[in-house]
Amino acid sequence: MKMHRYEKIWLLFGTGTLLVFLIIVGISAFYMGNQPPSCAVTLDPQKVDETPPFDQPGLKQIGEDEYQLTIVASAFNYDVGTEDKVVKIPKGSTVHFNVTTKDVVHGFQLVGTNVNMMLEPGYISTYTNTFKKPGKYTLLCNEYCGVGHHLMAATIEVTE
Amino acid sequence: MQKSFGSIQPADGKLTMAHLFVAFGALFIGAAAGLLQTLARTGKFTLPAGLDYYQILTVHGVILGLVLTTFFIIGFLLASQSKTTGGYSPGERKWAWLGFGLMLTGVLITTTYILLQEASVLYTFYAPLMAHPGFYLGLTLVIIGSWLEAFVIFHRHRKWKKENPGKRTPLLSYMSVITMILWVVATIGVSAAVLIQFLPWSLGYKETIDVLVTRVLFWYFGHPLVYFWLLPAYMMWYAIIPKIIGGKIFSDSLARMSFILLLLFSFPVGFHHQLTEPGIDPFWKYLQVVLTFMVVVPSLMTAFSLFATFETRGRELGATGLFGWVKKMPWKDVRFFAPFVGMLMLIPGGIGGIINASNQMNQVVHNTIWVTGHFHLAVATTVMLTFFGITYWLVPSIRGRKLTKTMNKLGILQTIFWSVGMLIMTGAMHWQGLLGGPRRSTFSEYAGNADTASWGAYHIAQAIGGSILFVAMVLMLLIFVNLAFFAPKGKEEFPVATADDRGMGTPKVFENWKLWIGLTAALILFAYTIPFIDIIQNAPPGSPGYRLW
């Protein structure tokens, strides 16, 4: 099977570019630690309310400018530990999100940030983000979970 | 033979037309649902007749993503096979009708349960949302029916080969076989999920379901499904368009090779739909990302071949200079124009796909409406415009009618409406997605913050795009009905191009099915065995079913 000379050049160039691209993605993921969320820790999805730390959802300071935010998702609510579903954190804080779901699959997206992960029953999803800009960030569900799917929301308020 | 102008045997023509009637019926229902969705999302419109947003979203996804595509594709492949390998035997035809009957029964059952509000689980039916067992049963029938029809296509190819020893098989027949192998291997995954997990669980024989296993099986099917939509479009581009423009296929063997590569690299890649899921190891996610990108190679080959065909033909017609051939293309022929616009749309569609599959970058767009914009470019524009391009000649050629000048003009108008509507709608979807707008969600004020409140303009743009698309869909239905029933009798060509191989033969190895199916299986085992064992061994307790609508 013969190939046209131009096609060989075209394919060589294309495949070369692809290789460079994949190496960059790989270095970013494995060397610089920019992995997609893959916590892989499990729990019993029917006993979330009894399993620490999910028995007490909410914000917990664990260091200077460092917080752990435990959230329990369920249809159709995010339990962020506050009545008004607003979590306030000071600017410059690093927040470790620690989240699970009590029932079906939910999404977990913090609008305007890279915090975006799937919540699946039986698994804990984690991701860390540093908030440099003040403002109100909406947390919403981006995986269909039922008739009230679009009503799932909370707010992370980053204060000066 | 009966007295007829038909391009294939009348009995085979009936078979194909039955599939196309279902497909275009589905287009009407699905696109109408789509219009309602874009209107509902603006927040200024209430859905009529007690319809729920997520119910019609389920209709839209199932009817367009599974019914329209599968019926159109199988109808088209059956016709191509009949044209290039000499028509079906009565036995083959019987099996194909049985398959069609099962598929249609399945569609009716599944649709009934969706309309009864018993299955608002969307077309991905993610566990542990639990639909009525009838929903899963209907889907099973669709798949079994499609397997029977796949078998008919394989059988015809094999018979032709036996009757024509030593000859190269017709390219369209070869491509039909690859497309259906891809479909059969892919649907094994989703059938396993439905038969072993969803059905017993929804019937109450099993209390819980393993959520991650069902998702892995679904996406093992879900990505090749996309290529199953794309391959028939490639058949039109590679093996039919050259004839329409009066040229030749650039290379028969390269066309076969790109189909083989698409088959091989459609499977070991499902994790790129699951990049932000907690239960899968990051190494295996990355490995499948790398395998995903292997599709770049056949895509580059395809782009090269198509434009080489266009340029060669343009130069034959006297074009000079680097781009002189562009002027020589038959722009006023809708059979060329519609699929060509489809090809152009695959450029932004492909770029979006690269972004989606880029491992950690997926997080920026995962489950945002960007993704919806992406596949409305790739599938609803590229693939659909090509399918419309097929319809313009396939339907009249089977029915012994002519594609008139008026219908040709209407088709060009349809193409423009469809692509403008899609550009407006998908453009707005891409932007809103980058700003964090979620997919699969009806209108909501969320927490009342400024970030989500700023999306209003994008919703309006999507509704405008959706309305233009609805008009384009009605135009297409009018053309289809005209070509099937009212166009003047006559002989319309079923274009089948021949290859310009300049003595470069097609290697025999391409027909070695054991080798290619074996390699496909080996790649699947390589990409899935270890992570799948890992997922099962480390599985959390299962989930009971939920009905949250």
XYZ file of C-alpha atoms in Angstrom:
709
model
C 0.000 0.000 0.000
C 1.562 3.256 -1.139
C 0.929 6.657 0.318
C 1.151 9.995 -1.400
C 4.270 11.968 -0.349
C 2.213 14.951 0.803
C 0.016 12.658 2.870
C 3.092 11.231 4.590
C 4.288 14.737 5.492
C 0.803 15.694 6.663
C 0.440 12.609 8.854
C 3.963 12.914 10.250
C 3.371 16.536 11.178
C -0.040 15.770 12.684
C 1.142 12.783 14.679
C 4.201 14.729 15.871
C 2.030 17.556 17.148
C -0.209 15.031 18.868
C 2.761 13.437 20.606
C 3.993 16.796 21.937
C 0.474 17.576 23.122
C 0.064 14.269 24.967
C 3.460 14.649 26.641
C 2.515 18.126 27.885
C -0.805 16.850 29.245
C 1.033 13.945 30.903
C 3.693 16.154 32.526
C 1.025 18.530 33.790
C -0.934 15.623 35.286
C 1.771 13.422 36.774
C 4.681 15.791 37.445
C 2.839 19.002 38.305
C -0.031 17.202 40.014
C -2.906 18.596 37.942
C -4.891 15.376 38.077
C -8.632 15.208 37.609
C -10.391 14.393 40.901
C -9.864 10.672 41.596
C -10.109 10.213 45.355
C -11.351 6.601 45.250
C -12.179 6.465 48.989
C -15.483 4.680 49.612
C -18.215 4.636 52.252
C -21.656 3.106 52.668
C -23.994 5.439 50.740
C -26.882 4.597 53.079
C -24.929 5.499 56.217
C -23.551 8.877 55.183
C -25.152 10.680 58.132
C -23.351 8.411 60.602
C -19.954 8.468 58.864
C -17.500 11.172 59.961
C -16.834 13.792 58.769
C -20.145 13.725 56.862
C -22.141 13.508 60.113
C -21.181 17.155 60.620
C -21.014 18.962 57.319
C -19.546 22.448 57.228
C -16.402 24.533 57.243
C -13.506 23.649 59.520
C -10.256 25.583 59.779
C -7.267 23.245 59.683
C -4.404 25.709 59.341
C -3.554 29.312 58.614
C -5.631 30.210 55.513
C -6.515 26.543 55.141
C -9.947 24.994 55.487
C -11.732 21.739 55.038
C -15.253 22.085 53.671
C -17.388 18.978 54.103
C -20.582 18.885 52.044
C -23.322 16.272 51.752
C -25.382 16.317 48.571
C -28.848 14.810 48.317
C -31.903 15.331 46.150
C -32.211 18.328 45.915
C -29.907 20.000 48.370
C -26.305 20.695 49.331
C -25.821 20.503 53.089
C -22.942 22.932 53.618
C -23.471 23.178 57.382
C -25.232 26.565 57.457
C -28.929 27.442 57.523
C -28.772 29.995 54.697
C -26.526 27.775 52.532
C -23.794 30.412 52.406
C -20.227 29.550 53.423
C -17.974 32.523 54.131
C -14.215 32.280 53.715
C -11.541 34.986 53.696
C -9.731 35.899 50.481
C -6.566 33.901 49.862
C -7.827 30.773 51.628
C -7.144 27.309 50.413
C -10.206 25.091 50.678
C -10.176 21.299 50.563
C -13.600 20.183 49.360
C -14.693 16.865 50.794
C -18.011 15.797 49.344
C -20.308 12.820 48.947
C -23.914 12.038 48.023
C -26.602 10.257 50.039
C -28.742 9.102 47.124
C -28.216 9.427 43.367
C -25.386 10.785 41.253
C -25.007 14.551 41.523
C -22.701 17.108 39.999
C -20.594 19.531 42.001
C -19.624 22.671 40.173
C -18.419 25.929 41.627
C -19.162 28.473 38.920
C -16.125 30.470 37.811
C -13.570 28.014 39.248
C -12.058 24.690 38.224
C -13.930 22.914 41.028
C -16.028 20.525 38.979
C -16.533 16.893 39.905
C -18.974 14.037 39.894
C -20.504 12.808 43.144
C -21.387 9.132 43.107
C -23.078 7.162 45.862
C -20.452 5.270 47.842
C -17.518 7.476 46.854
C -15.926 10.553 48.333
C -14.976 13.303 45.897
C -12.203 15.710 46.808
C -10.620 18.730 45.229
C -8.564 21.661 46.479
C -8.923 25.251 45.380
C -7.371 28.538 46.465
C -9.706 31.541 46.321
C -7.809 34.648 45.237
C -10.706 36.864 44.197
C -13.495 37.993 46.518
C -17.090 37.491 45.448
C -20.041 35.148 45.597
C -19.482 31.825 43.878
C -22.518 29.699 43.102
C -22.261 25.994 43.795
C -24.650 24.052 41.562
C -25.509 20.549 40.412
C -24.507 19.797 36.827
C -25.592 16.173 36.620
C -29.285 15.433 36.211
C -30.650 14.000 39.456
C -34.413 14.376 39.222
C -37.216 16.869 38.956
C -35.583 19.407 41.296
C -32.117 19.125 39.774
C -31.908 22.817 38.876
C -32.864 23.835 42.412
C -29.687 22.483 44.005
C -27.510 25.444 44.871
C -25.391 27.021 47.592
C -22.991 29.949 47.803
C -19.320 30.212 48.690
C -18.711 33.825 49.645
C -15.099 34.931 49.535
C -14.687 38.002 51.740
C -11.964 40.685 51.680
C -37.908 -7.034 -11.888
C -41.008 -4.918 -11.637
C -41.393 -1.957 -13.922
C -39.667 0.669 -11.873
C -36.973 3.301 -11.985
C -35.699 2.256 -8.546
C -31.944 2.095 -8.032
C -32.158 -1.057 -5.917
C -34.540 -4.021 -5.896
C -38.024 -2.787 -4.949
C -38.234 -5.188 -1.999
C -34.940 -3.874 -0.606
C -36.113 -0.341 -1.266
C -39.205 -0.953 0.878
C -36.995 -2.190 3.683
C -34.819 0.924 3.603
C -37.807 3.262 3.327
C -39.414 1.674 6.410
C -36.303 2.625 8.376
C -36.285 6.136 6.946
C -39.952 6.735 7.818
C -39.219 5.933 11.453
C -36.094 8.105 11.325
C -37.890 11.164 9.959
C -40.832 10.665 12.318
C -38.257 10.680 15.105
C -36.710 13.850 13.703
C -40.054 15.626 14.022
C -40.750 14.524 17.601
C -37.180 15.007 18.790
C -36.685 18.430 17.231
C -40.057 19.629 18.535
C -38.919 18.583 22.021
C -35.654 20.447 21.398
C -37.494 23.657 20.559
C -39.564 23.404 23.746
C -36.385 22.894 25.776
C -34.654 26.000 24.464
C -37.822 28.002 25.129
C -38.239 26.613 28.649
C -34.647 27.460 29.525
C -35.273 31.158 28.993
C -37.573 31.150 32.037
C -40.198 33.086 30.098
C -42.154 30.115 28.807
C -44.115 27.384 30.561
C -44.222 23.928 29.023
C -47.678 23.004 27.703
C -49.899 20.016 28.472
C -48.330 19.088 31.786
C -45.025 18.164 30.177
C -41.995 18.184 32.436
C -38.661 19.587 31.211
C -36.730 16.439 32.074
C -39.375 14.252 30.496
C -39.073 15.983 27.127
C -35.292 16.069 27.532
C -35.445 12.273 27.856
C -37.610 12.152 24.727
C -35.169 14.418 22.867
C -32.124 12.326 23.757
C -33.650 8.882 23.229
C -35.557 9.758 20.065
C -32.760 11.654 18.329
C -29.628 10.078 19.782
C -30.798 6.475 19.658
C -33.814 6.180 17.344
C -33.257 8.660 14.513
C -29.580 7.787 14.139
C -29.878 4.006 14.394
C -32.835 3.724 12.044
C -31.366 6.082 9.468
C -27.961 4.412 9.563
C -29.268 0.861 9.264
C -31.605 1.928 6.461
C -28.743 3.563 4.589
C -26.380 0.620 5.125
C -29.023 -1.864 3.970
C -29.472 0.153 0.775
C -25.705 0.483 0.173
C -25.279 -3.219 0.674
C -28.133 -4.009 -1.689
C -26.732 -1.635 -4.314
C -23.133 -2.845 -4.222
C -23.540 -6.555 -3.508
C -26.544 -7.362 -5.641
C -29.617 -7.379 -3.434
C -30.794 -9.578 -0.587
C -32.062 -13.100 -0.727
C -35.646 -13.565 0.503
C -34.233 -15.180 3.642
C -31.956 -12.260 4.417
C -34.794 -9.851 3.826
C -37.007 -11.748 6.276
C -34.398 -11.480 9.015
C -33.976 -7.787 8.314
C -37.727 -7.195 8.593
C -37.798 -9.161 11.837
C -34.980 -6.985 13.146
C -36.816 -3.859 12.057
C -39.999 -5.071 13.747
C -38.198 -5.742 17.017
C -36.528 -2.341 16.926
C -39.768 -0.543 16.257
C -41.584 -2.470 19.010
C -38.773 -1.572 21.396
C -38.961 2.095 20.487
C -42.720 2.152 21.025
C -42.438 0.472 24.435
C -39.644 2.774 25.636
C -41.377 5.923 24.348
C -44.651 4.915 25.993
C -43.005 4.692 29.405
C -41.259 8.032 28.935
C -44.556 9.685 27.983
C -46.270 8.059 30.994
C -43.715 9.864 33.216
C -42.336 6.480 34.245
C -38.835 6.986 32.895
C -37.512 10.549 33.151
C -33.965 9.255 33.411
C -32.533 10.876 30.239
C -30.998 8.812 27.477
C -27.981 7.940 29.635
C -30.278 6.428 32.333
C -27.598 6.730 35.023
C -28.154 4.512 38.076
C -29.358 4.720 40.771
C -32.192 6.648 39.137
C -34.565 3.795 38.374
C -36.992 3.812 35.460
C -39.919 1.458 34.870
C -38.613 -1.951 33.671
C -40.484 -1.320 30.395
C -38.007 1.443 29.544
C -35.053 -0.944 29.759
C -36.959 -3.746 28.071
C -37.747 -1.529 25.080
C -34.097 -0.563 24.723
C -33.111 -4.226 24.839
C -35.484 -5.010 21.973
C -33.994 -2.177 19.911
C -30.535 -3.636 20.381
C -31.551 -7.227 19.617
C -33.341 -6.061 16.473
C -30.305 -4.105 15.349
C -28.122 -7.184 15.819
C -30.353 -9.159 13.456
C -29.964 -6.443 10.852
C -26.207 -6.325 11.431
C -26.119 -10.058 10.809
C -27.923 -9.564 7.496
C -25.340 -6.993 6.425
C -22.453 -9.310 7.400
C -24.087 -12.249 5.633
C -24.529 -10.352 2.365
C -20.886 -9.215 2.398
C -19.703 -12.734 2.978
C -21.879 -14.134 0.210
C -20.624 -11.572 -2.267
C -17.071 -12.524 -1.400
C -17.834 -16.197 -1.996
C -19.540 -15.454 -5.296
C -16.680 -13.216 -6.461
C -13.504 -15.026 -5.405
C -10.301 -13.011 -5.571
C -12.094 -9.728 -6.181
C -11.822 -6.700 -3.957
C -15.081 -6.273 -2.021
C -17.079 -3.123 -2.785
C -15.914 -0.250 -0.584
C -19.416 0.679 0.601
C -20.091 -2.917 1.599
C -16.779 -3.104 3.464
C -17.528 0.125 5.308
C -21.034 -1.076 6.188
C -19.535 -4.197 7.736
C -17.065 -2.191 9.860
C -19.826 0.165 10.992
C -22.000 -2.727 12.131
C -19.102 -4.569 13.800
C -18.490 -1.401 15.761
C -22.162 -1.246 16.715
C -22.366 -4.887 17.794
C -19.177 -4.778 19.871
C -20.276 -1.506 21.473
C -23.805 -2.627 22.318
C -22.465 -5.706 24.105
C -21.444 -3.301 26.903
C -24.761 -1.569 27.293
C -26.651 -4.863 26.929
C -24.602 -6.328 29.756
C -25.458 -3.336 31.915
C -29.161 -3.550 31.075
C -29.598 -7.329 31.260
C -27.365 -8.101 34.248
C -27.885 -4.933 36.273
C -30.769 -2.622 35.344
C -33.513 -5.111 34.467
C -33.205 -7.443 37.495
C -32.853 -4.408 39.760
C -35.836 -2.511 38.371
C -37.937 -5.694 38.474
C -37.073 -6.071 42.143
C -34.987 -9.266 41.929
C -31.904 -7.363 43.039
C -31.963 -4.804 45.815
C -28.985 -2.720 44.863
C -26.955 -1.764 41.836
C -23.246 -1.075 41.443
C -23.320 2.482 40.158
C -19.764 2.798 38.853
C -19.885 -0.535 37.003
C -23.016 0.566 35.147
C -21.354 3.857 34.241
C -18.213 2.190 32.935
C -20.307 -0.198 30.841
C -22.402 2.689 29.568
C -19.384 4.713 28.421
C -17.714 1.655 26.960
C -20.762 1.851 24.655
C -21.250 5.618 24.650
C -18.109 6.660 22.848
C -18.132 4.096 20.015
C -21.787 5.123 19.635
C -20.479 8.494 18.494
C -18.294 6.852 15.865
C -21.236 4.705 14.837
C -22.960 7.974 13.907
C -19.883 9.330 12.186
C -18.869 6.322 10.086
C -21.925 6.363 7.775
C -21.233 10.064 7.222
C -17.663 9.111 6.299
C -19.100 6.540 3.875
C -20.907 9.351 2.100
C -17.766 11.520 2.097
C -15.312 8.837 1.014
C -17.299 6.674 -1.352
C -20.240 8.708 -2.688
C -19.342 12.407 -2.854
C -16.418 11.790 -5.278
C -18.981 10.451 -7.740
C -21.332 13.395 -7.167
C -18.578 15.863 -8.062
C -17.520 13.706 -11.011
C -14.211 12.619 -9.496
C -12.708 9.471 -8.047
C -11.983 8.095 -4.592
C -8.485 9.256 -3.682
C -7.411 5.848 -2.402
C -9.486 2.765 -1.734
C -6.951 1.204 0.616
C -6.449 4.344 2.719
C -10.201 4.656 3.093
C -10.342 1.082 4.383
C -7.411 1.683 6.685
C -9.006 4.747 8.273
C -12.174 2.732 8.943
C -10.103 -0.005 10.587
C -8.327 2.552 12.784
C -11.631 4.140 13.763
C -12.925 0.727 14.776
C -9.845 -0.096 16.847
C -9.653 3.223 18.660
C -13.339 3.717 19.337
C -13.388 1.319 22.299
C -10.497 1.659 24.742
C -11.482 5.275 25.430
C -14.684 5.410 27.519
C -12.971 6.861 30.609
C -12.600 10.210 28.891
C -16.299 10.632 29.633
C -15.623 9.833 33.282
C -12.577 11.989 33.981
C -14.064 13.800 36.980
C -15.411 10.640 38.639
C -13.959 9.680 42.007
C -13.712 5.903 41.568
C -11.283 5.551 38.649
C -7.522 5.571 38.970
C -5.852 8.631 37.347
C -3.268 6.503 35.538
C -5.982 4.607 33.646
C -7.821 7.817 32.928
C -4.675 9.203 31.286
C -4.001 5.982 29.394
C -7.469 6.067 27.861
C -7.007 9.748 27.075
C -3.887 8.844 25.070
C -5.792 6.083 23.244
C -8.655 8.516 22.613
C -6.327 10.813 20.732
C -5.221 8.038 18.374
C -8.387 8.910 16.475
C -6.515 11.969 15.269
C -4.604 9.762 12.809
C -7.599 8.443 10.792
C -9.194 11.892 11.061
C -6.155 13.501 9.440
C -6.181 10.782 6.772
C -9.835 11.466 6.075
C -9.361 15.218 5.806
C -6.428 14.690 3.437
C -8.256 12.216 1.204
C -11.388 14.320 0.886
C -9.625 17.524 -0.001
C -7.279 15.650 -2.332
C -10.366 14.353 -4.152
C -11.831 17.851 -4.368
C -8.602 19.407 -5.582
C -7.894 16.672 -8.143
C -11.371 17.048 -9.577
C -11.092 20.850 -9.596
C -7.837 20.667 -11.554
C -9.384 18.234 -14.033
C -11.977 20.902 -14.671
C -9.246 23.445 -15.387
C -8.675 25.023 -11.988
C -5.285 26.628 -11.410
C -3.507 28.053 -8.403
C -3.612 26.874 -4.826
C -7.337 27.295 -4.237
C -8.709 27.594 -7.763
C -10.435 24.214 -7.378
C -12.798 25.672 -4.775
C -14.650 27.532 -7.530
C -15.086 24.332 -9.558
C -17.063 22.480 -6.898
C -20.801 21.975 -7.537
C -21.985 24.365 -4.830
C -25.501 24.488 -6.255
C -25.938 20.722 -5.911
C -27.423 20.083 -2.480
C -26.061 16.521 -2.497
C -22.622 18.127 -2.285
C -23.432 21.364 -0.472
C -25.177 19.897 2.611
C -22.493 17.328 3.475
C -19.727 19.814 2.677
C -21.100 22.281 5.222
C -21.232 19.290 7.573
C -17.522 18.639 6.983
C -16.661 22.265 7.755
C -18.585 22.066 11.021
C -16.515 19.077 12.062
C -13.536 21.426 12.385
C -14.931 23.388 15.387
C -16.676 20.184 16.504
C -13.371 18.323 16.518
C -11.515 21.107 18.309
C -14.166 21.097 21.038
C -13.815 17.326 21.292
C -10.056 17.617 21.776
C -10.629 20.060 24.625
C -13.222 17.796 26.260
C -10.945 14.763 26.210
C -7.827 16.581 27.453
C -7.611 14.859 30.839
C -7.417 17.619 33.490
C -8.745 20.282 31.110
C -12.022 18.368 31.040
C -12.747 19.863 34.455
C -13.232 23.295 32.951
C -16.107 22.096 30.781
C -17.324 18.795 32.250
C -21.125 18.617 32.307
C -21.416 22.254 31.382
C -23.602 23.210 28.456
C -20.361 23.552 26.462
C -20.552 19.775 26.025
C -24.095 20.046 24.695
C -22.836 22.662 22.236
C -20.003 20.351 21.217
C -22.118 17.380 20.254
C -24.743 19.520 18.586
C -21.947 20.605 16.248
C -20.438 17.163 15.733
C -23.569 15.036 15.585
C -26.524 17.326 15.047
C -24.706 19.392 12.418
C -21.909 17.375 10.782
C -23.612 13.997 10.872
C -27.159 15.244 10.324
C -26.314 17.499 7.388
C -24.525 14.549 5.805
C -27.539 12.313 6.448
C -29.740 14.953 4.829
C -27.235 14.979 1.962
C -27.794 11.229 1.627
C -31.581 11.630 1.789
C -31.651 13.994 -1.211
C -30.549 11.208 -3.571
C -31.303 8.009 -1.639
C -35.040 8.534 -1.248
C -35.831 9.528 -4.862
C -33.446 6.903 -6.244
C -35.190 4.151 -4.279
C -38.683 5.428 -5.007
C -38.007 5.921 -8.717
C -38.454 9.673 -8.529
C -36.395 12.754 -9.335
C -34.804 15.347 -7.108
C -36.304 18.406 -8.802
C -34.643 21.820 -9.092
C -37.152 23.248 -6.636
C -36.379 20.588 -4.043
C -32.676 21.071 -4.635
C -33.050 24.801 -3.947
C -35.179 24.118 -0.892
C -32.461 21.739 0.296
C -29.822 24.454 -0.006
C -32.070 26.783 1.956
C -32.573 24.019 4.521
C -28.812 23.578 4.880
C -28.352 27.310 5.458
C -31.171 27.490 8.017
C -29.936 24.399 9.829
C -26.326 25.551 10.035
C -27.160 29.149 10.986
C -29.536 27.900 13.702
C -26.908 25.503 14.977
C -24.150 28.119 14.925
C -26.233 30.523 17.007
C -27.399 27.848 19.432
C -24.091 26.013 19.865
C -22.100 29.249 19.975
C -24.193 30.427 22.919
C -23.926 27.002 24.547
C -20.134 26.973 24.287
C -19.802 30.439 25.841
C -22.291 29.819 28.616
C -20.521 26.541 29.366
C -17.184 28.293 29.764
C -18.881 30.578 32.285
C -20.035 27.506 34.222
C -23.590 27.043 32.895
C -24.684 23.437 33.486
C -26.118 21.126 30.859
C -29.365 19.183 31.314
C -30.952 21.853 33.507
C -34.085 23.878 33.072
C -34.325 27.549 33.996
C -33.278 28.374 37.538
C -32.237 31.402 39.538
C -30.032 29.156 41.701
C -28.831 31.069 44.773
C -29.647 34.429 43.203
C -25.993 35.409 42.754
C -24.654 37.615 39.969
C -22.667 34.834 38.241
C -25.657 32.675 37.342
C -27.890 35.701 36.688
C -25.580 36.782 33.832
C -26.570 33.776 31.676
C -29.912 35.164 30.504
C -28.653 36.444 27.148
C -27.194 33.048 26.278
C -30.541 31.384 26.967
C -32.257 33.832 24.622
C -29.670 33.133 21.904
C -30.215 29.393 22.319
C -33.975 29.862 21.962
C -33.453 31.904 18.772
C -31.150 29.200 17.381
C -33.623 26.513 18.436
C -36.492 28.303 16.674
C -34.522 28.607 13.413
C -33.677 24.918 13.718
C -37.325 24.037 14.114
C -38.121 25.806 10.848
C -35.209 23.992 9.188
C -36.541 20.664 10.488
C -39.999 21.355 9.012
C -38.348 22.202 5.674
C -36.466 18.911 5.771
C -39.644 16.950 6.460
C -41.384 18.666 3.544
C -38.497 17.724 1.262
C -38.503 14.143 2.549
C -42.250 13.725 1.998
C -41.968 15.286 -1.454
C -39.110 12.988 -2.474
C -40.895 9.927 -1.129
C -44.400 10.549 -2.497
C -44.807 13.544 -4.775
C -41.656 14.148 -6.810
C -41.999 13.338 -10.533
C -41.249 9.759 -11.564
C -37.849 9.203 -13.076
C -34.417 7.752 -12.544
C -32.270 9.339 -9.860
C -28.699 8.158 -9.544
C -27.462 6.114 -6.570
C -23.924 7.501 -6.756
C -21.162 4.981 -6.098
C -17.651 6.267 -6.726
C -14.736 4.225 -7.994
C -11.178 4.472 -6.781
C -8.240 6.184 -8.384
C -5.590 3.834 -7.088
C -3.048 4.235 -9.885
C -2.048 0.610 -9.551
C -1.839 0.653 -5.763
C -3.748 -2.489 -4.882
C -5.743 -2.989 -1.726
C -3.909 -5.350 0.631
C -5.782 -8.562 1.415
C -5.148 -8.098 5.122
C -7.999 -5.576 5.306
C -10.471 -8.429 4.839
C -8.956 -10.444 7.651
C -11.841 -9.999 10.096
C -10.410 -12.370 12.692
C -7.363 -10.161 12.917
C -9.269 -6.868 13.291
C -11.879 -8.171 15.718
C -9.065 -9.845 17.654
C -7.083 -6.607 17.812
C -10.198 -4.696 18.867
C -10.742 -7.188 21.685
C -7.077 -7.007 22.704
C -7.183 -3.208 22.954
C -10.414 -3.362 24.976
C -8.875 -5.890 27.376
C -5.710 -3.813 27.658
C -7.548 -0.603 28.507
C -10.262 -2.035 30.750
C -9.197 -5.255 32.495
C -7.107 -3.863 35.347
C -9.226 -0.781 36.139
C -12.419 -2.849 35.907
C -11.135 -5.438 38.373
C -10.014 -2.567 40.573
C -13.484 -0.983 40.412
C -15.225 -4.241 41.346
C -12.809 -5.169 44.124
C -12.966 -1.744 45.752
C -16.664 -1.209 45.196
C -18.680 0.463 47.951
C -22.030 -1.090 49.024
C -24.559 -0.865 46.166
C -27.410 1.585 45.806
C -31.162 1.038 45.938
C -33.256 2.558 43.144
C -34.598 6.119 43.291
C -37.515 7.626 41.442
C -36.979 11.339 41.806
C -39.342 12.787 39.218
